[in-house]
Amino acid sequence: MWVDYRILVITANVLANQLGLPVPVIPTLIVGGALAAQGDISATELFAGALLSCLFADSVWFLAGRIYGNGVMKLLCRISLTPDSCVSETQSRFERWGSNALLVAKFVPGLSLIAPPLAGATRMPWLRFLSYSALGSSAWLGICIMGGMMFRRQIEQLMPHLADFGLAAVSVFCVLLVTYIAYKWWERMRFYSVLRMAQIDVGDLSKLMDKPPPPLIIDVRSATAVRLEPRRIPGALHIPLSEVHQQLKDLPRDRDIISYCTCPNEASAAQVAKILMDNGFKKVRPLHGGLDAWVAAGYAVDLTPLSSVPPAAAVLVTKS
C-alpha cells in the first residue's frame, strides 16, 4: 500500500506539471528512480504511471487545440511565466521540426506545453500525435528515472537527512516553490515593463494609413499563426519575429513602422519594435491590441495569400 501511495504521488506530480502547473517534476522522478533502484517501488509501475500522466495531459491539450485553435495558444501565452519565450517563438520551432518536435518537446522549455495544442490546432492525425508523444515522453521519463537509479547511493544518503527535518523540509520546499513562482512573475512583469513603449492604437493607425507616405506595417506572427488566422491588416508585410534580423537591411528608415501580432500584451510586436530600435530605427511602434483590436474595431482586413507564407508551416501537417 505504501509503495502504491508513493507511485500515486509521483504520478500526480507528473500530471500536474504536464497540465501546466508551475510545479517541479524532475526531482520527483529522480527520487522515484532511486526508490525503484532500491526495490522500494516497482520501476515498471512508476514508469507506466508517469507515462500515462504525460499522455493524458498531452491529449487534453491536443483536444483543446483541435477545438479552440489559436485561442488556446493565446491563453498559454497570457498565463506563461516566461513571456520572452512567447508562443510565436515556440511555433517557429515546431514549424522547423514538424512532428519530430514531439520527440524532443519534453526536453525544451516552452515547447512541452505548446506542442500538443499546436498539433491539435494544425489538425495532426490523432494516432500520429499519440505515437510521437508516447515516444518523446518515454525518452524523457526514462532519462529522469535512470538518472535517479544511477545516483541512488547519493540520494540514499540525502533522504534520511530530509526525513529528520520532516515538516521543516516540506516548509522550506514550499517557500522555495513560492519564491520561484514569485521570481518568474516578477521577471514577467519586468519583461513587459522593459518592452512597454509608445504604442499606437488602431484608430490612429487607420488615420496614419490615409496620409502619404503610408506606414510600413509588419505582421510579426509565425507562419503557423498566420495559417490559423489568415486575416491581416491591408498591405501588411509578413516578417515573423524569428526573421526580423535577416530583414533589417531591407526595411526603410524614413517611414513609420508599425508591428503587430496576436500575442497577449503585444509581446512579439514589442520584441520586434525593440529589435528595430536597437538597430537605429526611430519611428517604430507596436500596435496596441494587435490584429484582434483591429478586427474588433471593424476596420477592413485582407486575407494573407497562403503562397506568401513560408512553406515551413506546411510541415506541421505533412512531415512525419
mmCIF file of C-alpha atoms in Angstrom:
data_model
loop_
_atom_site.group_PDB
_atom_site.id
_atom_site.type_symbol
_atom_site.label_atom_id
_atom_site.label_comp_id
_atom_site.label_asym_id
_atom_site.label_seq_id
_atom_site.Cartn_x
_atom_site.Cartn_y
_atom_site.Cartn_z
ATOM 1 C CA MET A 1 0.000 0.000 0.000
ATOM 2 C CA TRP A 2 2.851 2.369 0.858
ATOM 3 C CA VAL A 3 4.514 1.623 -2.468
ATOM 4 C CA ASP A 4 1.300 2.362 -4.343
ATOM 5 C CA TYR A 5 0.932 5.635 -2.431
ATOM 6 C CA ARG A 6 4.381 6.865 -3.425
ATOM 7 C CA ILE A 7 3.826 5.975 -7.048
ATOM 8 C CA LEU A 8 0.479 7.757 -6.905
ATOM 9 C CA VAL A 9 2.136 10.900 -5.529
ATOM 10 C CA ILE A 10 4.798 10.866 -8.267
ATOM 11 C CA THR A 11 2.173 10.223 -10.944
ATOM 12 C CA ALA A 12 0.038 13.103 -9.664
ATOM 13 C CA ASN A 13 3.086 15.377 -9.671
ATOM 14 C CA VAL A 14 3.849 14.494 -13.295
ATOM 15 C CA LEU A 15 0.228 15.088 -14.282
ATOM 16 C CA ALA A 16 0.107 18.499 -12.599
ATOM 17 C CA ASN A 17 3.355 19.552 -14.272
ATOM 18 C CA GLN A 18 2.263 18.391 -17.715
ATOM 19 C CA LEU A 19 -1.076 20.169 -17.394
ATOM 20 C CA GLY A 20 0.866 23.394 -16.955
ATOM 21 C CA LEU A 21 1.009 23.962 -13.209
ATOM 22 C CA PRO A 22 4.351 25.525 -12.125
ATOM 23 C CA VAL A 23 5.449 22.560 -10.002
ATOM 24 C CA PRO A 24 8.893 20.932 -10.367
ATOM 25 C CA VAL A 25 8.783 17.334 -11.533
ATOM 26 C CA ILE A 26 12.321 16.231 -12.439
ATOM 27 C CA PRO A 27 13.496 15.971 -8.787
ATOM 28 C CA THR A 28 10.445 13.831 -8.026
ATOM 29 C CA LEU A 29 11.193 11.480 -10.917
ATOM 30 C CA ILE A 30 14.839 11.217 -9.874
ATOM 31 C CA VAL A 31 13.856 10.300 -6.329
ATOM 32 C CA GLY A 32 11.375 7.810 -7.761
ATOM 33 C CA GLY A 33 14.156 6.256 -9.818
ATOM 34 C CA ALA A 34 16.308 5.940 -6.710
ATOM 35 C CA LEU A 35 13.469 4.256 -4.810
ATOM 36 C CA ALA A 36 12.947 1.865 -7.720
ATOM 37 C CA ALA A 37 16.655 1.006 -7.778
ATOM 38 C CA GLN A 38 16.472 0.184 -4.074
ATOM 39 C CA GLY A 39 13.497 -2.095 -4.696
ATOM 40 C CA ASP A 40 11.156 0.015 -2.586
ATOM 41 C CA ILE A 41 8.784 0.637 -5.502
ATOM 42 C CA SER A 42 8.208 -1.010 -8.876
ATOM 43 C CA ALA A 43 10.145 0.651 -11.682
ATOM 44 C CA THR A 44 7.606 -0.668 -14.182
ATOM 45 C CA GLU A 45 4.650 0.782 -12.294
ATOM 46 C CA LEU A 46 6.482 4.078 -11.792
ATOM 47 C CA PHE A 47 7.276 4.407 -15.485
ATOM 48 C CA ALA A 48 3.804 3.315 -16.603
ATOM 49 C CA GLY A 49 2.038 5.703 -14.238
ATOM 50 C CA ALA A 50 4.196 8.657 -15.245
ATOM 51 C CA LEU A 51 3.785 7.842 -18.937
ATOM 52 C CA LEU A 52 0.001 7.668 -18.617
ATOM 53 C CA SER A 53 0.058 11.063 -16.899
ATOM 54 C CA CYS A 54 2.051 12.553 -19.775
ATOM 55 C CA LEU A 55 -0.230 11.056 -22.416
ATOM 56 C CA PHE A 56 -3.385 12.142 -20.591
ATOM 57 C CA ALA A 57 -2.171 15.729 -20.184
ATOM 58 C CA ASP A 58 -0.909 15.898 -23.771
ATOM 59 C CA SER A 59 -4.242 14.541 -25.023
ATOM 60 C CA VAL A 60 -6.164 17.172 -23.067
ATOM 61 C CA TRP A 61 -4.098 19.950 -24.655
ATOM 62 C CA PHE A 62 -4.296 18.295 -28.079
ATOM 63 C CA LEU A 63 -8.106 18.245 -27.921
ATOM 64 C CA ALA A 64 -8.167 21.820 -26.648
ATOM 65 C CA GLY A 65 -6.083 22.892 -29.631
ATOM 66 C CA ARG A 66 -8.282 20.894 -32.008
ATOM 67 C CA ILE A 67 -11.464 22.506 -30.618
ATOM 68 C CA TYR A 68 -10.359 26.068 -29.804
ATOM 69 C CA GLY A 69 -7.450 26.524 -32.207
ATOM 70 C CA ASN A 70 -5.321 29.637 -31.827
ATOM 71 C CA GLY A 71 -7.294 30.729 -28.766
ATOM 72 C CA VAL A 72 -5.526 28.070 -26.687
ATOM 73 C CA MET A 73 -2.106 29.401 -27.682
ATOM 74 C CA LYS A 74 -3.189 32.914 -26.728
ATOM 75 C CA LEU A 75 -4.262 31.637 -23.329
ATOM 76 C CA LEU A 76 -0.958 29.843 -22.766
ATOM 77 C CA CYS A 77 0.991 32.942 -23.737
ATOM 78 C CA ARG A 78 -1.117 35.034 -21.368
ATOM 79 C CA ILE A 79 -0.525 32.791 -18.339
ATOM 80 C CA SER A 80 3.055 31.846 -19.158
ATOM 81 C CA LEU A 81 5.652 32.784 -16.543
ATOM 82 C CA THR A 82 8.252 33.137 -19.321
ATOM 83 C CA PRO A 83 6.768 35.561 -21.890
ATOM 84 C CA ASP A 84 10.161 36.038 -23.503
ATOM 85 C CA SER A 85 9.684 32.570 -24.976
ATOM 86 C CA CYS A 86 6.279 33.512 -26.296
ATOM 87 C CA VAL A 87 4.071 31.246 -28.367
ATOM 88 C CA SER A 88 5.332 32.642 -31.669
ATOM 89 C CA GLU A 89 8.914 31.534 -30.958
ATOM 90 C CA THR A 90 7.734 28.086 -29.927
ATOM 91 C CA GLN A 91 5.604 27.862 -33.057
ATOM 92 C CA SER A 92 8.696 28.632 -35.133
ATOM 93 C CA ARG A 93 10.498 25.674 -33.559
ATOM 94 C CA PHE A 94 7.525 23.455 -34.262
ATOM 95 C CA GLU A 95 7.443 24.598 -37.882
ATOM 96 C CA ARG A 96 11.107 23.712 -38.385
ATOM 97 C CA TRP A 97 10.919 20.302 -36.728
ATOM 98 C CA GLY A 98 7.414 19.162 -37.693
ATOM 99 C CA SER A 99 6.078 16.063 -35.941
ATOM 100 C CA ASN A 100 9.599 15.371 -34.695
ATOM 101 C CA ALA A 101 9.133 18.307 -32.306
ATOM 102 C CA LEU A 102 7.019 15.999 -30.169
ATOM 103 C CA LEU A 103 10.015 13.700 -29.725
ATOM 104 C CA VAL A 104 12.045 16.437 -28.019
ATOM 105 C CA ALA A 105 9.251 18.642 -26.635
ATOM 106 C CA LYS A 106 9.680 17.438 -23.039
ATOM 107 C CA PHE A 107 13.332 18.499 -23.110
ATOM 108 C CA VAL A 108 12.723 22.034 -24.464
ATOM 109 C CA PRO A 109 11.335 24.726 -22.134
ATOM 110 C CA GLY A 110 8.174 26.224 -23.593
ATOM 111 C CA LEU A 111 7.771 23.602 -26.290
ATOM 112 C CA SER A 112 6.491 20.909 -23.924
ATOM 113 C CA LEU A 113 3.262 22.770 -23.157
ATOM 114 C CA ILE A 114 2.750 24.411 -26.556
ATOM 115 C CA ALA A 115 3.434 21.421 -28.829
ATOM 116 C CA PRO A 116 0.295 19.341 -28.018
ATOM 117 C CA PRO A 117 -2.280 22.132 -28.619
ATOM 118 C CA LEU A 118 -0.337 23.210 -31.707
ATOM 119 C CA ALA A 119 -0.540 19.669 -33.037
ATOM 120 C CA GLY A 120 -4.283 19.701 -32.410
ATOM 121 C CA ALA A 121 -4.839 23.136 -33.931
ATOM 122 C CA THR A 122 -2.946 22.179 -37.080
ATOM 123 C CA ARG A 123 -5.003 19.002 -37.471
ATOM 124 C CA MET A 124 -2.223 16.485 -36.936
ATOM 125 C CA PRO A 125 -3.714 12.957 -37.122
ATOM 126 C CA TRP A 126 -4.551 11.636 -33.660
ATOM 127 C CA LEU A 127 -2.636 8.359 -33.932
ATOM 128 C CA ARG A 128 0.493 10.110 -35.207
ATOM 129 C CA PHE A 129 0.306 12.592 -32.349
ATOM 130 C CA LEU A 130 -0.180 9.872 -29.760
ATOM 131 C CA SER A 131 2.700 7.811 -31.171
ATOM 132 C CA TYR A 132 5.166 10.699 -31.203
ATOM 133 C CA SER A 133 4.014 11.935 -27.810
ATOM 134 C CA ALA A 134 4.477 8.462 -26.323
ATOM 135 C CA LEU A 135 7.981 8.138 -27.768
ATOM 136 C CA GLY A 136 9.049 11.598 -26.602
ATOM 137 C CA SER A 137 7.545 11.150 -23.148
ATOM 138 C CA SER A 138 9.152 7.708 -22.788
ATOM 139 C CA ALA A 139 12.585 9.111 -23.599
ATOM 140 C CA TRP A 140 12.196 11.985 -21.141
ATOM 141 C CA LEU A 141 10.851 9.827 -18.318
ATOM 142 C CA GLY A 142 13.437 7.141 -18.973
ATOM 143 C CA ILE A 143 16.325 9.584 -18.648
ATOM 144 C CA CYS A 144 14.943 11.121 -15.444
ATOM 145 C CA ILE A 145 14.220 7.779 -13.790
ATOM 146 C CA MET A 146 17.522 6.259 -14.923
ATOM 147 C CA GLY A 147 19.289 9.301 -13.500
ATOM 148 C CA GLY A 148 17.740 8.525 -10.128
ATOM 149 C CA MET A 149 18.814 4.903 -10.409
ATOM 150 C CA MET A 150 22.385 5.877 -11.243
ATOM 151 C CA PHE A 151 22.676 8.263 -8.278
ATOM 152 C CA ARG A 152 20.679 6.157 -5.843
ATOM 153 C CA ARG A 153 23.523 5.954 -3.335
ATOM 154 C CA GLN A 154 23.848 9.722 -3.093
ATOM 155 C CA ILE A 155 20.087 10.061 -2.812
ATOM 156 C CA GLU A 156 20.022 7.328 -0.126
ATOM 157 C CA GLN A 157 22.441 9.393 1.930
ATOM 158 C CA LEU A 158 20.385 12.534 1.454
ATOM 159 C CA MET A 159 16.914 11.141 2.186
ATOM 160 C CA PRO A 160 17.427 10.406 5.929
ATOM 161 C CA HIS A 161 18.518 13.986 6.484
ATOM 162 C CA LEU A 162 15.368 15.235 4.781
ATOM 163 C CA ALA A 163 13.275 12.850 6.862
ATOM 164 C CA ASP A 164 14.893 14.178 10.072
ATOM 165 C CA PHE A 165 13.749 17.664 9.221
ATOM 166 C CA GLY A 166 10.216 16.425 8.458
ATOM 167 C CA LEU A 167 7.785 19.346 8.364
ATOM 168 C CA ALA A 168 10.641 21.838 8.216
ATOM 169 C CA ALA A 169 11.878 20.290 4.974
ATOM 170 C CA VAL A 170 8.397 20.462 3.456
ATOM 171 C CA SER A 171 8.059 24.079 4.596
ATOM 172 C CA VAL A 172 11.386 25.018 3.051
ATOM 173 C CA PHE A 173 10.367 23.319 -0.189
ATOM 174 C CA CYS A 174 7.076 25.226 -0.262
ATOM 175 C CA VAL A 175 8.856 28.522 0.434
ATOM 176 C CA LEU A 176 11.332 27.852 -2.358
ATOM 177 C CA LEU A 177 8.487 26.972 -4.737
ATOM 178 C CA VAL A 178 6.570 30.143 -3.908
ATOM 179 C CA THR A 179 9.780 32.165 -4.231
ATOM 180 C CA TYR A 180 10.454 30.645 -7.646
ATOM 181 C CA ILE A 181 6.944 31.432 -8.885
ATOM 182 C CA ALA A 182 7.179 34.977 -7.483
ATOM 183 C CA TYR A 183 10.537 35.484 -9.178
ATOM 184 C CA LYS A 184 9.236 34.257 -12.538
ATOM 185 C CA TRP A 185 6.198 36.502 -12.190
ATOM 186 C CA TRP A 186 8.430 39.482 -11.357
ATOM 187 C CA GLU A 187 10.587 38.591 -14.356
ATOM 188 C CA ARG A 188 7.438 38.538 -16.489
ATOM 189 C CA MET A 189 6.362 41.982 -15.256
ATOM 190 C CA ARG A 190 9.853 43.364 -15.809
ATOM 191 C CA PHE A 191 9.834 41.949 -19.334
ATOM 192 C CA TYR A 192 6.657 43.802 -20.216
ATOM 193 C CA SER A 193 7.868 46.926 -18.427
ATOM 194 C CA VAL A 194 11.065 46.993 -20.494
ATOM 195 C CA LEU A 195 9.169 46.413 -23.726
ATOM 196 C CA ARG A 196 6.386 48.872 -22.867
ATOM 197 C CA MET A 197 6.922 51.808 -25.190
ATOM 198 C CA ALA A 198 4.888 54.385 -27.082
ATOM 199 C CA GLN A 199 2.220 52.333 -28.804
ATOM 200 C CA ILE A 200 -0.243 53.312 -31.487
ATOM 201 C CA ASP A 201 -3.920 52.412 -31.268
ATOM 202 C CA VAL A 202 -5.979 51.141 -34.179
ATOM 203 C CA GLY A 203 -7.780 54.460 -34.699
ATOM 204 C CA ASP A 204 -4.518 56.392 -35.069
ATOM 205 C CA LEU A 205 -3.110 53.716 -37.343
ATOM 206 C CA SER A 206 -6.155 53.944 -39.608
ATOM 207 C CA LYS A 207 -5.664 57.710 -39.906
ATOM 208 C CA LEU A 208 -1.938 57.289 -40.494
ATOM 209 C CA MET A 209 -2.624 54.875 -43.356
ATOM 210 C CA ASP A 210 -4.610 57.573 -45.159
ATOM 211 C CA LYS A 211 -1.671 60.006 -45.168
ATOM 212 C CA PRO A 212 1.307 59.908 -47.540
ATOM 213 C CA PRO A 213 3.685 58.289 -47.144
ATOM 214 C CA PRO A 214 1.799 55.369 -45.602
ATOM 215 C CA PRO A 215 3.435 53.487 -42.739
ATOM 216 C CA LEU A 216 5.114 50.147 -43.238
ATOM 217 C CA ILE A 217 3.003 47.627 -41.333
ATOM 218 C CA ILE A 218 4.719 44.417 -40.270
ATOM 219 C CA ASP A 219 2.842 41.263 -39.341
ATOM 220 C CA VAL A 220 5.279 39.514 -36.999
ATOM 221 C CA ARG A 221 3.210 36.369 -36.356
ATOM 222 C CA SER A 222 4.674 32.961 -37.017
ATOM 223 C CA ALA A 223 3.705 31.119 -40.191
ATOM 224 C CA THR A 224 1.553 28.775 -38.146
ATOM 225 C CA ALA A 225 -0.345 31.659 -36.530
ATOM 226 C CA VAL A 226 -0.988 33.158 -39.965
ATOM 227 C CA ARG A 227 -2.376 29.883 -41.293
ATOM 228 C CA LEU A 228 -4.632 29.566 -38.250
ATOM 229 C CA GLU A 229 -5.796 33.176 -38.654
ATOM 230 C CA PRO A 230 -5.157 34.283 -42.271
ATOM 231 C CA ARG A 231 -6.694 37.739 -41.878
ATOM 232 C CA ARG A 232 -4.256 40.636 -41.848
ATOM 233 C CA ILE A 233 -4.214 44.418 -41.870
ATOM 234 C CA PRO A 234 -4.332 45.597 -45.518
ATOM 235 C CA GLY A 235 -0.876 45.954 -47.007
ATOM 236 C CA ALA A 236 0.909 44.339 -44.071
ATOM 237 C CA LEU A 237 4.270 42.714 -44.770
ATOM 238 C CA HIS A 238 4.701 39.316 -43.132
ATOM 239 C CA ILE A 239 8.038 39.136 -41.314
ATOM 240 C CA PRO A 240 7.985 36.609 -38.439
ATOM 241 C CA LEU A 241 9.804 37.547 -35.265
ATOM 242 C CA SER A 242 12.415 34.874 -35.973
ATOM 243 C CA GLU A 243 13.324 36.513 -39.308
ATOM 244 C CA VAL A 244 13.488 40.179 -38.331
ATOM 245 C CA HIS A 245 17.272 40.291 -38.015
ATOM 246 C CA GLN A 246 17.694 38.936 -41.562
ATOM 247 C CA GLN A 247 15.339 41.582 -42.970
ATOM 248 C CA LEU A 248 16.813 44.673 -41.282
ATOM 249 C CA LYS A 249 18.738 45.839 -44.317
ATOM 250 C CA ASP A 250 15.601 45.878 -46.477
ATOM 251 C CA LEU A 251 13.434 47.975 -44.165
ATOM 252 C CA PRO A 252 13.075 51.743 -44.743
ATOM 253 C CA ARG A 253 14.413 54.046 -42.065
ATOM 254 C CA ASP A 254 12.480 57.136 -43.160
ATOM 255 C CA ARG A 255 8.938 55.776 -42.674
ATOM 256 C CA ASP A 256 6.756 54.916 -39.725
ATOM 257 C CA ILE A 257 6.962 51.207 -38.973
ATOM 258 C CA ILE A 258 4.085 49.562 -37.132
ATOM 259 C CA SER A 259 4.415 45.996 -35.867
ATOM 260 C CA TYR A 260 1.524 43.819 -34.785
ATOM 261 C CA CYS A 261 0.796 40.272 -33.647
ATOM 262 C CA THR A 262 -1.921 38.347 -31.835
ATOM 263 C CA CYS A 263 0.024 37.762 -28.606
ATOM 264 C CA PRO A 264 -1.432 38.973 -25.309
ATOM 265 C CA ASN A 265 0.207 42.264 -24.311
ATOM 266 C CA GLU A 266 1.662 42.507 -27.848
ATOM 267 C CA ALA A 267 4.748 40.586 -26.685
ATOM 268 C CA SER A 268 6.072 39.644 -30.140
ATOM 269 C CA ALA A 269 5.266 43.047 -31.675
ATOM 270 C CA ALA A 270 7.056 44.763 -28.796
ATOM 271 C CA GLN A 271 10.075 42.496 -29.206
ATOM 272 C CA VAL A 272 10.284 43.360 -32.910
ATOM 273 C CA ALA A 273 9.950 47.073 -32.148
ATOM 274 C CA LYS A 274 12.774 46.807 -29.631
ATOM 275 C CA ILE A 275 14.995 44.970 -32.136
ATOM 276 C CA LEU A 276 14.406 47.682 -34.736
ATOM 277 C CA MET A 277 15.054 50.491 -32.258
ATOM 278 C CA ASP A 278 18.251 48.817 -31.072
ATOM 279 C CA ASN A 279 19.380 48.828 -34.715
ATOM 280 C CA GLY A 280 18.819 52.535 -35.243
ATOM 281 C CA PHE A 281 15.198 52.691 -36.429
ATOM 282 C CA LYS A 282 13.494 55.702 -34.862
ATOM 283 C CA LYS A 283 9.830 55.668 -35.928
ATOM 284 C CA VAL A 284 8.773 52.260 -34.661
ATOM 285 C CA ARG A 285 5.644 51.460 -32.646
ATOM 286 C CA PRO A 286 3.788 48.257 -31.797
ATOM 287 C CA LEU A 287 0.027 48.231 -32.380
ATOM 288 C CA HIS A 288 -1.913 48.251 -29.137
ATOM 289 C CA GLY A 289 -4.244 45.259 -29.088
ATOM 290 C CA GLY A 290 -2.712 43.819 -32.254
ATOM 291 C CA LEU A 291 -4.769 42.251 -35.015
ATOM 292 C CA ASP A 292 -7.563 41.371 -32.597
ATOM 293 C CA ALA A 293 -8.151 45.041 -31.764
ATOM 294 C CA TRP A 294 -8.082 45.967 -35.455
ATOM 295 C CA VAL A 295 -10.701 43.344 -36.306
ATOM 296 C CA ALA A 296 -12.833 44.205 -33.263
ATOM 297 C CA ALA A 297 -12.909 47.871 -34.326
ATOM 298 C CA GLY A 298 -14.423 46.856 -37.664
ATOM 299 C CA TYR A 299 -11.611 48.007 -39.930
ATOM 300 C CA ALA A 300 -11.039 46.323 -43.280
ATOM 301 C CA VAL A 301 -8.856 43.240 -43.457
ATOM 302 C CA ASP A 302 -7.192 41.271 -46.229
ATOM 303 C CA LEU A 303 -6.629 37.551 -46.420
ATOM 304 C CA THR A 304 -2.969 36.596 -46.419
ATOM 305 C CA PRO A 305 -2.163 34.598 -49.573
ATOM 306 C CA LEU A 306 -1.032 31.206 -48.296
ATOM 307 C CA SER A 307 1.529 31.140 -51.104
ATOM 308 C CA SER A 308 3.305 34.017 -49.346
ATOM 309 C CA VAL A 309 3.550 32.111 -46.082
ATOM 310 C CA PRO A 310 6.872 30.262 -45.724
ATOM 311 C CA PRO A 311 6.398 26.616 -46.689
ATOM 312 C CA ALA A 312 7.882 25.581 -43.340
ATOM 313 C CA ALA A 313 4.400 25.948 -41.891
ATOM 314 C CA ALA A 314 3.133 23.143 -44.083
ATOM 315 C CA VAL A 315 5.498 20.763 -42.328
ATOM 316 C CA LEU A 316 3.114 20.707 -39.381
ATOM 317 C CA VAL A 317 0.625 18.572 -41.227
ATOM 318 C CA THR A 318 2.800 16.815 -43.798
ATOM 319 C CA LYS A 319 6.105 15.985 -42.134
ATOM 320 C CA SER A 320 6.307 12.758 -40.179
#
